[in-house]
CSV table of C-alpha atoms and ligand atoms in Angstrom, one decimal:
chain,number,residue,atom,x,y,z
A,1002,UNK,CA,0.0,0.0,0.0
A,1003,UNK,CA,1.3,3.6,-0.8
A,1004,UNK,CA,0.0,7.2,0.2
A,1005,UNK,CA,0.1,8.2,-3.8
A,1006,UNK,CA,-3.9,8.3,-4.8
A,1007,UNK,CA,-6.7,10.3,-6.5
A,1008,UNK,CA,-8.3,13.2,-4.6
A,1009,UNK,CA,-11.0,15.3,-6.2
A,1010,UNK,CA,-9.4,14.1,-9.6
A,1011,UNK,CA,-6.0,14.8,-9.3
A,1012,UNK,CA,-3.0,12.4,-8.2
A,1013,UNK,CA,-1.3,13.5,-4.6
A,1014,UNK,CA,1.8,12.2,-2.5
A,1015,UNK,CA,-0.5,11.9,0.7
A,1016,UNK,CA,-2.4,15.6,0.6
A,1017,UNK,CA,0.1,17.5,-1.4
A,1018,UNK,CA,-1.3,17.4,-5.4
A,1019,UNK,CA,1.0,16.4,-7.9
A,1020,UNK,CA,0.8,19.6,-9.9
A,1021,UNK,CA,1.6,21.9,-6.8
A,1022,UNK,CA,5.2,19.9,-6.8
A,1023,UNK,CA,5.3,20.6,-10.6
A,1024,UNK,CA,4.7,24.5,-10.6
A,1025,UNK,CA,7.2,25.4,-7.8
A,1026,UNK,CA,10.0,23.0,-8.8
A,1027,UNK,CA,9.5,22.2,-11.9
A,1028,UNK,CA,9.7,18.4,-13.8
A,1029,UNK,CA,11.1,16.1,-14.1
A,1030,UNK,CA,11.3,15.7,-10.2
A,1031,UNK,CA,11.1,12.7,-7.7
A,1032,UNK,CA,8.3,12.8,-5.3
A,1033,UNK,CA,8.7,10.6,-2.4
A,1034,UNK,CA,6.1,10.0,1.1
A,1035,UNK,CA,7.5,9.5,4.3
A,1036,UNK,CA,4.1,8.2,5.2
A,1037,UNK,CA,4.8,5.3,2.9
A,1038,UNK,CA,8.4,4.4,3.5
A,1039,UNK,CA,7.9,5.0,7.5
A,1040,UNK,CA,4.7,2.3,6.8
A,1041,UNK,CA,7.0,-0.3,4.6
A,1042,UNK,CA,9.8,-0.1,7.2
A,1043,UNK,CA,7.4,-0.3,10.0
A,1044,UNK,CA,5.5,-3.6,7.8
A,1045,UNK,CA,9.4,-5.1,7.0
A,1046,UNK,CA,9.8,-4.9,11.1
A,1047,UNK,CA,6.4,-6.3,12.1
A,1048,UNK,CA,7.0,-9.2,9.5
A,1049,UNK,CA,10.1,-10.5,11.6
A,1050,UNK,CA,8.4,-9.9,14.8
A,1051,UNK,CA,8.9,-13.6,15.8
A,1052,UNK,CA,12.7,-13.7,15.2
A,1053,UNK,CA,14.6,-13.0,18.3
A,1054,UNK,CA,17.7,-11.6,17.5
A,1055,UNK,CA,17.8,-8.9,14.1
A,1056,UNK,CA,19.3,-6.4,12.6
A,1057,UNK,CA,17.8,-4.9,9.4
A,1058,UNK,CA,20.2,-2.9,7.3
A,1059,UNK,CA,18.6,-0.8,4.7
A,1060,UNK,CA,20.4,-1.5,1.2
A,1061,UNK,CA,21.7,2.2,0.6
A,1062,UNK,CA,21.8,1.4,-3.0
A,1063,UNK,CA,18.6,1.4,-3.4
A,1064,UNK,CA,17.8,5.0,-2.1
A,1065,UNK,CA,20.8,6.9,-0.5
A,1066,UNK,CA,18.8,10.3,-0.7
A,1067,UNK,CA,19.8,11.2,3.2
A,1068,UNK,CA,16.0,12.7,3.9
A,1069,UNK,CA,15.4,9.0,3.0
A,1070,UNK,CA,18.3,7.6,4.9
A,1071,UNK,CA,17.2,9.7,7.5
A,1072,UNK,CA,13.3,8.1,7.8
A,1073,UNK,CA,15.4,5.0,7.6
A,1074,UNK,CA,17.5,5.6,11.1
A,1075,UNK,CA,14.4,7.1,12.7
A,1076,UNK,CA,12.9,3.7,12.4
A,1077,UNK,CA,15.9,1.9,13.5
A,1078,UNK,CA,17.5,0.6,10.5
A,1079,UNK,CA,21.3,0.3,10.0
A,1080,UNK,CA,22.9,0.7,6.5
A,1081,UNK,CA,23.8,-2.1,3.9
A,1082,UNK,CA,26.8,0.1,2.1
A,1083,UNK,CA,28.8,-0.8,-0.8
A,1084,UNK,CA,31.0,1.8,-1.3
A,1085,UNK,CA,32.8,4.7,0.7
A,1086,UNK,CA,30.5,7.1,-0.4
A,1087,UNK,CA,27.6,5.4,0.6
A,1088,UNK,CA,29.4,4.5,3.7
A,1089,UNK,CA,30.0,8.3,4.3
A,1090,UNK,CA,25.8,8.8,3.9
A,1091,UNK,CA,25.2,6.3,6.2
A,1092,UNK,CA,27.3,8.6,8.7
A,1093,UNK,CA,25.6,11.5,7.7
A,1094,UNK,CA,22.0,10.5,8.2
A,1095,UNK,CA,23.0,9.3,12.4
A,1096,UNK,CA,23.2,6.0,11.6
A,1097,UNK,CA,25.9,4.3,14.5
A,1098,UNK,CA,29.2,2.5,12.7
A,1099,UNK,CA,28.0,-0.7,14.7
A,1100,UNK,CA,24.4,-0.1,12.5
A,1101,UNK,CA,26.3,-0.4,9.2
A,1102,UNK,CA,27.4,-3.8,6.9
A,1103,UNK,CA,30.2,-2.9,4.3
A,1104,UNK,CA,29.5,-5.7,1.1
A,1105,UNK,CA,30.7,-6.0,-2.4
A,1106,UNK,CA,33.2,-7.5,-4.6
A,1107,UNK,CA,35.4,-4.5,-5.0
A,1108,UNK,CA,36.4,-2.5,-1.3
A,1109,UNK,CA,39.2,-0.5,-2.1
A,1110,UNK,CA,41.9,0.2,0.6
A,1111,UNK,CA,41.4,3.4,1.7
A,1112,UNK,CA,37.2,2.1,1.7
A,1113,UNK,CA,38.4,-0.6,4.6
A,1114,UNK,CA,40.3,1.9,6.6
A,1115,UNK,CA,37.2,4.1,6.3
A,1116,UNK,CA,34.9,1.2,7.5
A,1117,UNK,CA,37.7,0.5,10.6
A,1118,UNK,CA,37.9,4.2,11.2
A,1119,UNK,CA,33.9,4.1,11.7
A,1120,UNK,CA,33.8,0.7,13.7
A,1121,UNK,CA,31.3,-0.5,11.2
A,1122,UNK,CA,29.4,-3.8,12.3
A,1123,UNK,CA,30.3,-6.0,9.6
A,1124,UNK,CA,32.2,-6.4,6.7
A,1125,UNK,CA,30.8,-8.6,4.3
A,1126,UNK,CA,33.7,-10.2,2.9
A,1127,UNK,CA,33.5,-11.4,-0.7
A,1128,UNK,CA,37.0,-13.6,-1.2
A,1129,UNK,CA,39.9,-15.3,0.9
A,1130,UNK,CA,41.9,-12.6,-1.3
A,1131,UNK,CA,39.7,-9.5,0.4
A,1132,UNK,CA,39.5,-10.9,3.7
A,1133,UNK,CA,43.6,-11.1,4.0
A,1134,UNK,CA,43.9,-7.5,2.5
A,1135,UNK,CA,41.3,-6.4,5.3
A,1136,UNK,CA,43.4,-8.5,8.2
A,1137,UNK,CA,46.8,-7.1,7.5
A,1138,UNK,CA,44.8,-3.8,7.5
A,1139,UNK,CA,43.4,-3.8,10.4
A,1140,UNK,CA,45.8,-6.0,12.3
A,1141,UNK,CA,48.8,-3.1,11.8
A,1142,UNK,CA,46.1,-0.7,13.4
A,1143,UNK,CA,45.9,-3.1,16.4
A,1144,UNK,CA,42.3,-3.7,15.4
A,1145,UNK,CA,40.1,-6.5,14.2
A,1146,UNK,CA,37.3,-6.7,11.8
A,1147,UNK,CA,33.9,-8.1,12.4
A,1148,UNK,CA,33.5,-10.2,9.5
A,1149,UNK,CA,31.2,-12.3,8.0
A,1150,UNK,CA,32.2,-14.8,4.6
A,1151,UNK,CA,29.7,-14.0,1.8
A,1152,UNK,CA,29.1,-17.4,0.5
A,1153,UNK,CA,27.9,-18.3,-3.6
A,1154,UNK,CA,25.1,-20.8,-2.7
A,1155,UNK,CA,25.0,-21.7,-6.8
A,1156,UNK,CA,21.1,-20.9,-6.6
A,1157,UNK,CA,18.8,-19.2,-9.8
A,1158,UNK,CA,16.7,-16.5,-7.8
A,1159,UNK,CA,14.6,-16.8,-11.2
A,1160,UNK,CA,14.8,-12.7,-11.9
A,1161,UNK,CA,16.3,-10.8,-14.5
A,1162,UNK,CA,19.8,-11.9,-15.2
A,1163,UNK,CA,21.8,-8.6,-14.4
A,1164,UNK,CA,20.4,-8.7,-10.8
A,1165,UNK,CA,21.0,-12.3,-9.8
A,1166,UNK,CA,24.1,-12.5,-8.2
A,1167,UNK,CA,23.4,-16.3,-6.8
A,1168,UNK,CA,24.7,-18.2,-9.2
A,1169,UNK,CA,27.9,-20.1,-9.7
A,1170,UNK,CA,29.0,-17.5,-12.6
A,1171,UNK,CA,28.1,-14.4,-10.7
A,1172,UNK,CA,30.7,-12.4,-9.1
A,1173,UNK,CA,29.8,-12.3,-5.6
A,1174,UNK,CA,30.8,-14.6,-2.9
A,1175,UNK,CA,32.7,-17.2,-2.4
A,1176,UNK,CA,31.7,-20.7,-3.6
A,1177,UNK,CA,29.5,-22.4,-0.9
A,1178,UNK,CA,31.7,-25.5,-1.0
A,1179,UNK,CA,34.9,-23.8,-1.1
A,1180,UNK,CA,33.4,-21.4,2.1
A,1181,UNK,CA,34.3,-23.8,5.6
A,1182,UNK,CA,38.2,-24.3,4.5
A,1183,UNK,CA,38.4,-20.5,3.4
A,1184,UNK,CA,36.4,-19.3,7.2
A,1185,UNK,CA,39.1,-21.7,8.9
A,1186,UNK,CA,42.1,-19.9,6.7
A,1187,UNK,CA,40.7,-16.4,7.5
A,1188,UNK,CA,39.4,-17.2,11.5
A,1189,UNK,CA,43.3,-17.7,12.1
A,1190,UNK,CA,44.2,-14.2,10.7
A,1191,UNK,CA,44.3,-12.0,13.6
A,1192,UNK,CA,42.9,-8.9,12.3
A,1193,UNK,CA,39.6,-10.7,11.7
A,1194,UNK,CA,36.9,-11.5,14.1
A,1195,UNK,CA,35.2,-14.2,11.8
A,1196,UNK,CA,31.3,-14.1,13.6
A,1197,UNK,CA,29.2,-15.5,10.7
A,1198,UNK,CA,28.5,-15.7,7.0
A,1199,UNK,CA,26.5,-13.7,4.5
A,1200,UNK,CA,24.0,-14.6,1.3
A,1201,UNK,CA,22.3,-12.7,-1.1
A,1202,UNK,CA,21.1,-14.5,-4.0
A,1203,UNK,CA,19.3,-11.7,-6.2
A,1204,UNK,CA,16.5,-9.4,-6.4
A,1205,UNK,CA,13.5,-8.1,-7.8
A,1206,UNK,CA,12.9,-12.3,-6.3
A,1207,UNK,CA,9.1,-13.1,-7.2
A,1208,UNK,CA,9.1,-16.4,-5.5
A,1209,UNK,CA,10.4,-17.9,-2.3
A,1210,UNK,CA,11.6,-20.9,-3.1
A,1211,UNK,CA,14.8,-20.1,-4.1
A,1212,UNK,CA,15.6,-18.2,-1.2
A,1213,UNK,CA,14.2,-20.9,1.2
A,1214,UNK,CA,16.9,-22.9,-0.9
A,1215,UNK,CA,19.4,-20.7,-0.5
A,1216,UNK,CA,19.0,-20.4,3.4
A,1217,UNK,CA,18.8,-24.4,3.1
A,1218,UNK,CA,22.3,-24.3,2.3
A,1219,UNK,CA,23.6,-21.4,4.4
A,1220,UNK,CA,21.9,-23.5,7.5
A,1221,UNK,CA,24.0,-26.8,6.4
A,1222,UNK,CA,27.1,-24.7,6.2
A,1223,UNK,CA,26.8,-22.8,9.9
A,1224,UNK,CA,26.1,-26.6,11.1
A,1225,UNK,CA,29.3,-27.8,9.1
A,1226,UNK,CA,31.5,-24.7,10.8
A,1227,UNK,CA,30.4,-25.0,14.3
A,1228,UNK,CA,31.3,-28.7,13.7
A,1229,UNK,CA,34.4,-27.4,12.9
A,1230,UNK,CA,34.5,-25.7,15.7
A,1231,UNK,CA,34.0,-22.5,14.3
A,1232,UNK,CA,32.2,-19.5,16.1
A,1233,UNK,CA,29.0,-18.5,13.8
A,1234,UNK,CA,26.9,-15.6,15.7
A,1235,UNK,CA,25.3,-13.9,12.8
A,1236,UNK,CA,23.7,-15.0,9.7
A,1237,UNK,CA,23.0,-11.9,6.8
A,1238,UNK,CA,20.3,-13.2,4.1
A,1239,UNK,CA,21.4,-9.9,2.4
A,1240,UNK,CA,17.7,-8.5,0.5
A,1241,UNK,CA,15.8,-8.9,-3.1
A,1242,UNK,CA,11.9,-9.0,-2.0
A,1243,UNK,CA,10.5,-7.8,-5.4
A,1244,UNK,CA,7.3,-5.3,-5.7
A,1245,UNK,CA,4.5,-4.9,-8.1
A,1246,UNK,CA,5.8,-2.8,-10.6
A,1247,UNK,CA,2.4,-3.7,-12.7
A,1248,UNK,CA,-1.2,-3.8,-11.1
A,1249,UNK,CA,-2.0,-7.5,-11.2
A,1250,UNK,CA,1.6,-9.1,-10.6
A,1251,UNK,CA,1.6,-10.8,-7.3
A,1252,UNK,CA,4.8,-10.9,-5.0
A,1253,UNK,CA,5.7,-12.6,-2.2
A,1254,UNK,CA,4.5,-10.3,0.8
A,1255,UNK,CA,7.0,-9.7,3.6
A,1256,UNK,CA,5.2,-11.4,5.9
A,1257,UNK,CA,5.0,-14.2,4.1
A,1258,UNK,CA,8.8,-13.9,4.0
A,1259,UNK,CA,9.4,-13.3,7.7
A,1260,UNK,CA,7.4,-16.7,8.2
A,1261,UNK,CA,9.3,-18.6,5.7
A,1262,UNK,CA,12.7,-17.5,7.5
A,1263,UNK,CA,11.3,-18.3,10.5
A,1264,UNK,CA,10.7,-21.6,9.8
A,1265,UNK,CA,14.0,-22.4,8.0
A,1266,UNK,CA,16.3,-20.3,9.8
A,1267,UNK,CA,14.8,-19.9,13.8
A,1268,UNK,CA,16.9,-22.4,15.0
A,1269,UNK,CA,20.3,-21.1,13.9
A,1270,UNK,CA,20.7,-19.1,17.2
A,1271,UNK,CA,22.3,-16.5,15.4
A,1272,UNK,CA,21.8,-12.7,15.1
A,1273,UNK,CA,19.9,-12.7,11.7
A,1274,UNK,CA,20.8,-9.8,9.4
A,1275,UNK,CA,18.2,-8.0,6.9
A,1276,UNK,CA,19.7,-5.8,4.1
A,1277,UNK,CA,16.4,-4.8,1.7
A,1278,UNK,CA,16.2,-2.2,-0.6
A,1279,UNK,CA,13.4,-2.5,-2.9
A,1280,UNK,CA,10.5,-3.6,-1.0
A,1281,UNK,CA,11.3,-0.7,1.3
A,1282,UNK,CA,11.2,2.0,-1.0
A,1283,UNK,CA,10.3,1.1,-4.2
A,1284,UNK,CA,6.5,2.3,-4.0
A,1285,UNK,CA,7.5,5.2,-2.2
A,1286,UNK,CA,8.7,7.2,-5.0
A,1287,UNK,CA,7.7,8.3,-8.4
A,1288,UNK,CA,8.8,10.1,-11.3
A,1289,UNK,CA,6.6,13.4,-12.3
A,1290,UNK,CA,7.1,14.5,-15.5
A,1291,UNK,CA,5.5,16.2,-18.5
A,1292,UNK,CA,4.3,15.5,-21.8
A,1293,UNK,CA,6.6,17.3,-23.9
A,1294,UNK,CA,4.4,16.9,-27.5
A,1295,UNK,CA,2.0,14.1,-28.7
A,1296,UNK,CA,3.6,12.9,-31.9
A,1297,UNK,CA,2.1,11.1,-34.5
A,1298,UNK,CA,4.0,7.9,-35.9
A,1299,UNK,CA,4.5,6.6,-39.1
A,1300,UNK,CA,1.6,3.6,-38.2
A,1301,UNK,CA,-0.4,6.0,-36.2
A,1302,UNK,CA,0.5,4.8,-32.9
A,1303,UNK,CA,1.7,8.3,-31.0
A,1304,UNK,CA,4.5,8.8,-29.5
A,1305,UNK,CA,4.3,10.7,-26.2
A,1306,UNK,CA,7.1,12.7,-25.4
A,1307,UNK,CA,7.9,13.2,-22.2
A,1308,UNK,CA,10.7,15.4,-20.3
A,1309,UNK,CA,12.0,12.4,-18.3
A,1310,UNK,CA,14.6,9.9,-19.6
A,1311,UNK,CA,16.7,7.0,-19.8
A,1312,UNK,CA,19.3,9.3,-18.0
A,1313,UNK,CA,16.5,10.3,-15.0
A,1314,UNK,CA,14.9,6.3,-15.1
A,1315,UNK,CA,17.4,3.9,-16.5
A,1316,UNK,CA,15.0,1.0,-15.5
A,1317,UNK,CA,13.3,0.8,-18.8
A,1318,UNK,CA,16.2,0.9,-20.6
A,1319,UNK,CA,18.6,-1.3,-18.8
A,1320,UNK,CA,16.6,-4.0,-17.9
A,1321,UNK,CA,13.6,-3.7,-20.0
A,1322,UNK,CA,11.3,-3.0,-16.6
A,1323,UNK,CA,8.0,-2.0,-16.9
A,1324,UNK,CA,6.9,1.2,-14.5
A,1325,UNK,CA,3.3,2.0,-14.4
A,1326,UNK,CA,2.5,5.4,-16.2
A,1327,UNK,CA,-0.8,7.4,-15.1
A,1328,UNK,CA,-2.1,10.8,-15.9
A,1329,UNK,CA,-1.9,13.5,-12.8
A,1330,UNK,CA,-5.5,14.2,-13.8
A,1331,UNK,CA,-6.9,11.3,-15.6
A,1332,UNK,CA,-10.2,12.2,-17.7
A,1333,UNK,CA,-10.9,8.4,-17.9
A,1334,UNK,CA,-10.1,8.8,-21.5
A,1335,UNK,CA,-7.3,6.7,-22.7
A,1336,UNK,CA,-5.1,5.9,-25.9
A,1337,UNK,CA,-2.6,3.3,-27.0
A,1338,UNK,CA,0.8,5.2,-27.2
A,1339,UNK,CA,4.6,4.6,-27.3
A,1340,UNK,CA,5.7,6.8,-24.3
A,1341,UNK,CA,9.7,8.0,-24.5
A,1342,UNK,CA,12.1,10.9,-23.7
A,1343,UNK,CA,13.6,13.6,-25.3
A,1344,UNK,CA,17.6,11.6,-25.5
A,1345,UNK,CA,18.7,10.7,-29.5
A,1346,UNK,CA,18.9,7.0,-29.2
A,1347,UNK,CA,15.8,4.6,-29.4
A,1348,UNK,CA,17.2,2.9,-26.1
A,1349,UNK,CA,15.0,5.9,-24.2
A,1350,UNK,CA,12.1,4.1,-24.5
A,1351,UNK,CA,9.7,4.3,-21.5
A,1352,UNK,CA,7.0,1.7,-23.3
A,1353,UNK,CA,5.7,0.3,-26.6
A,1354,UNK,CA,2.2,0.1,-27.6
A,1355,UNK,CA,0.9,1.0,-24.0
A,1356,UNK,CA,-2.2,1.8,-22.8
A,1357,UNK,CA,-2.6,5.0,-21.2
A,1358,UNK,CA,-4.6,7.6,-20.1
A,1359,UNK,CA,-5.3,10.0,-22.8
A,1360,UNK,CA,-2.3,12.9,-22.6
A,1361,UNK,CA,-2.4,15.8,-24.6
A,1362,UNK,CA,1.2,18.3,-24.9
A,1363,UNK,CA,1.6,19.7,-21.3
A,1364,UNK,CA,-0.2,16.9,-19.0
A,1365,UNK,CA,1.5,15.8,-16.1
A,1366,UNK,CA,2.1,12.0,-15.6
A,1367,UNK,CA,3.8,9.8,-13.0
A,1368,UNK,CA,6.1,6.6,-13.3
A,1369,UNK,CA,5.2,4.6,-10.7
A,1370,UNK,CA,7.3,2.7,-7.9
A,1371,UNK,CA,10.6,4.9,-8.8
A,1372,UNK,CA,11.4,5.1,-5.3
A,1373,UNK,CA,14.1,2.2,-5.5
A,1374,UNK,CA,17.1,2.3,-7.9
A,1375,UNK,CA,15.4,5.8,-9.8
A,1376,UNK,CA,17.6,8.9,-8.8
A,1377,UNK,CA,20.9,6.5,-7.7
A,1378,UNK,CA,20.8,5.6,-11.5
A,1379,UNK,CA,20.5,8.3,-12.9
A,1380,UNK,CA,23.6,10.0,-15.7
A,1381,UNK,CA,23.5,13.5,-17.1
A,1382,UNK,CA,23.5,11.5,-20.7
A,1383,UNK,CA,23.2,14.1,-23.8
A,1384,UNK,CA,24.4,16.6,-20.8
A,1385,UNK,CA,20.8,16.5,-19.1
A,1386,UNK,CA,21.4,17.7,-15.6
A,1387,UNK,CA,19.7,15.5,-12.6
A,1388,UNK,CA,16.4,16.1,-11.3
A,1389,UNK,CA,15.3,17.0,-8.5
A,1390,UNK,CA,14.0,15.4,-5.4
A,1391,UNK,CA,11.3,16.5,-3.0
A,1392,UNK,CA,9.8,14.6,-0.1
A,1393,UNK,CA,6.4,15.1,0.8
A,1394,UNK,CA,4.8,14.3,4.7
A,1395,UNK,CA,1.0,15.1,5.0
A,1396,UNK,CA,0.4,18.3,3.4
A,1397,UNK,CA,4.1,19.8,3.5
A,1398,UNK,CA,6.6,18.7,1.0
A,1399,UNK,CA,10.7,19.6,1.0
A,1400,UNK,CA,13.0,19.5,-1.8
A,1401,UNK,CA,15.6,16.7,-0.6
A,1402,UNK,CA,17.7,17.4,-3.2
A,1403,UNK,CA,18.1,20.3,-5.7
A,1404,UNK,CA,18.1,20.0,-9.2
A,1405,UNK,CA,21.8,19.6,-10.8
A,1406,UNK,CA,21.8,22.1,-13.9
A,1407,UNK,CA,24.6,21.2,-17.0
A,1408,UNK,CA,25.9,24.4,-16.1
A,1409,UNK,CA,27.3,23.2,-12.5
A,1410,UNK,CA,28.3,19.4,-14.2
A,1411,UNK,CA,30.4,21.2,-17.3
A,1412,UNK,CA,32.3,23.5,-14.5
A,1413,UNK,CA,34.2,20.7,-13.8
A,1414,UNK,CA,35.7,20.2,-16.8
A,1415,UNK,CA,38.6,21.9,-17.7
A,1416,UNK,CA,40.2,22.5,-21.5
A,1417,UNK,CA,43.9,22.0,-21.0
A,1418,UNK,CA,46.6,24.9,-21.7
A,1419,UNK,CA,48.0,23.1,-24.5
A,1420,UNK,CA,45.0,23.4,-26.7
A,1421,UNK,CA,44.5,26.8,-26.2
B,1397,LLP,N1,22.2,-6.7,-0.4
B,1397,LLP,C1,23.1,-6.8,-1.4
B,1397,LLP,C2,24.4,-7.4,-1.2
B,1397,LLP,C3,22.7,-6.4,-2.7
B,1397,LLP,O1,23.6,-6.6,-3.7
B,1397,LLP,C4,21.5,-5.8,-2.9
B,1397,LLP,C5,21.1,-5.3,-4.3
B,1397,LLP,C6,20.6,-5.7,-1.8
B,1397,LLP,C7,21.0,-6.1,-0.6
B,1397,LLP,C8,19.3,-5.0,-2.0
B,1397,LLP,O2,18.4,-5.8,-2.8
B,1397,LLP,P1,16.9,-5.4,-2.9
B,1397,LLP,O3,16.2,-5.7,-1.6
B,1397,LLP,O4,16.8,-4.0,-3.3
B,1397,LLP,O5,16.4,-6.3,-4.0
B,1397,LLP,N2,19.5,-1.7,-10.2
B,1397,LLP,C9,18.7,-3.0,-10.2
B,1397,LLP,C10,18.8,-3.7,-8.8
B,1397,LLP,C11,20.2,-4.0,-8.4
B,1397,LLP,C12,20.3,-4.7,-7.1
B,1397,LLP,C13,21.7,-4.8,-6.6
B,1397,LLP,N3,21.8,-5.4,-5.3
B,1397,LLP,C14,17.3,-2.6,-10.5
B,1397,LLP,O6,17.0,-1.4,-10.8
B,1397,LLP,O7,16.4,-3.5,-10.6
């Protein structure tokens, strides 16, 4: 459930209308509602109510606006970062070092010594060669790093193929039965405090089944290192809940979720970890924009053009994703139309032969569920500046972050004396 709906005819976020957001800042612009993300966190909590021991770490990737960051850490979420910029954010919006997991394939030096500087929770460590990198690190400061071993579990999470990162031929983690000899190798290192492992298999996951899978495996492995005798005090089974990006597409809820890991995983006796993304603010968010012109097509289909792009939502045009597109103030009139942006390759393609309500040059429209992997995407392609985002909470709304004209992107470029 979100807080965008139809009031006296015209789309709002909560009780501020769409077009209010359009006339003072102008489009295209991201709307979020705290009302919505503050109910998905609050639903994501309640769903894991039975589990004992959590810790939910909200995947920064998804959203790292810091007015959204910020909702995040009032509800009591940590951070799932990837990067030291995201890491930084994380800092920014009050979230505690012990709150925040460091994953990915890549950590650079300097990104470690940031995470040790911080006294982040956990880093999620990806490969024996990372983990002794991050031990001769943090041994020579006299420290040691939580860690836990991302494991491969070799699983298809069934979604589309550049966001499943479970299988044997994806980058991340280490294969699952390489992982006990590797945790032995790296629990000896003295600059690692090896407490548990990690898993995330993909996302945009429709079904549970291959997550249940997954966890089968994890649960096998923790058994296999205590066995070992091995100390396994945390289990993270990293994020991917997909949402409804199209009215009728049914997704696992997260309660259905929160039952499923009980079951499978409630007798671990571990701290288990949460990092989701989507689900959390996926609905929260959309896209305004405006129709641009209404052009006709050579087999009469039109072609709306709007002012958002493949550099504002690169969803469409990366992964072929479908967004829901509906009129500010729909007249219950509608038309078959290919909807795209103004950027010279055929790539910015919003839809093909959609349905829509009827838009005539100068409508507002919304993309729906652009809360989750919208603005983080975005490029200044065909030197298009990034949009805006506002967040709106009952009948006030803020900008969270201003527009970025050309101008300010091309004044940090230089031209070189030697071409003068
Ligand atoms: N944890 C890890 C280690 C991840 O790699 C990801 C997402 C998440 C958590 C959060 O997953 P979520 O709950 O949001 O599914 N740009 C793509 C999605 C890429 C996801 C990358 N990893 C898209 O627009 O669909």
């Amino acid at each position: 459930m979100d807080h965008f709906q139809i009031i006296n005819g015209e789309l709002h976020a909560e009780r501020v209308p769409l077009s209010r957001i359009a006339e003072e800042i102008g489009t295209p612009v991201y709307v979020y509602s705290r009302a919505t993300l503050e109910r998905h966190a609050r639903v994501f909590n309640e769903a894991l109510s039975a589990l004992p021991k959590k810790h939910v770490a909200f995947a920064i990737k998804a959203n790292p606006n810091l007015a959204v960051l910020r909702v995040m850490q009032r509800e009591g979420f940590g951070a799932d970062v990837v990067s030291g910029g995201e890491l930084a954010r994380a800092l920014a919006a009050g979230m505690p070092g012990q709150d925040i997991v460091f994953s990915g394939v890549g950590k650079l030096e300097r990104e470690m010594i940031q995470g040790l500087d911080a006294g982040i929770g956990q880093f999620n460590i990806e490969s024996e060669e990372e983990g002794i990198e991050l031990a001769a690190i943090a041994a020579a400061r006299g420290q040691r790093a939580a860690c836990a071993l991302r494991v491969n579990p070799d699983v298809d999470a069934r979604t589309h193929e550049k966001i499943s990162t479970g299988k044997a031929e994806n980058k991340f983690g280490v294969p699952i039965d390489r992982a006990a000899g590797i945790y032995a190798r790296l629990a000896a290192l003295p600059g690692l405090d090896m407490r548990g492992v990690a898993v995330h298999i993909g996302s945009q996951l429709q079904h549970l089944q291959p997550l249940e899978d997954a966890f089968i495996k994890v649960g096998a492995l923790i058994a296999e290192l205590r066995a070992n005798g091995q100390t396994v005090t945390h289990a993270d089974l990293g994020g991917g809940l997909g949402v409804t990006y199209k009215a009728g597409e049914v997704y696992p809820t997260p309660a259905e979720y929160g039952a499923m890991v009980a079951r499978v995983c409630g007798g671990w006796d571990v701290t288990l970890m949460f990092e989701p993304g989507r689900v959390i603010v996926g609905n929260a968010g959309v896209l305004l924009t405006r129709a641009i012109r209404v052009k006709r097509s050579s087999n009469n289909t039109p072609f709306v053009i709007v002012d958002a792009a493949m550099n504002d939502l690169a969803r469409p045009a990366m992964y072929g994703a479908w967004h829901d597109f509906e009129a500010v103030r729909p007249t219950g009139q509608r038309m078959t139309a290919h909807i795209v942006g103004p950027i010279c390759e055929t790539g910015d393609t919003f839809a093909m032969d959609r349905e829509i309500d009827a838009l005539v040059a100068g409508d507002l429209a919304v993309f729906r569920t652009a809360g989750a992997y919208g603005a983080t995407m975005a490029s200044s392609y065909n030197s298009r500046g990034f949009v805006a985002e506002v967040m709106v909470d009952g009948d006030q709304f803020a900008v969270v972050a201003d527009r970025i004209v050309p101008e300010a992107i091309s004044a940090a470029e230089r031209v070189p004396a030697w071409l003068d």
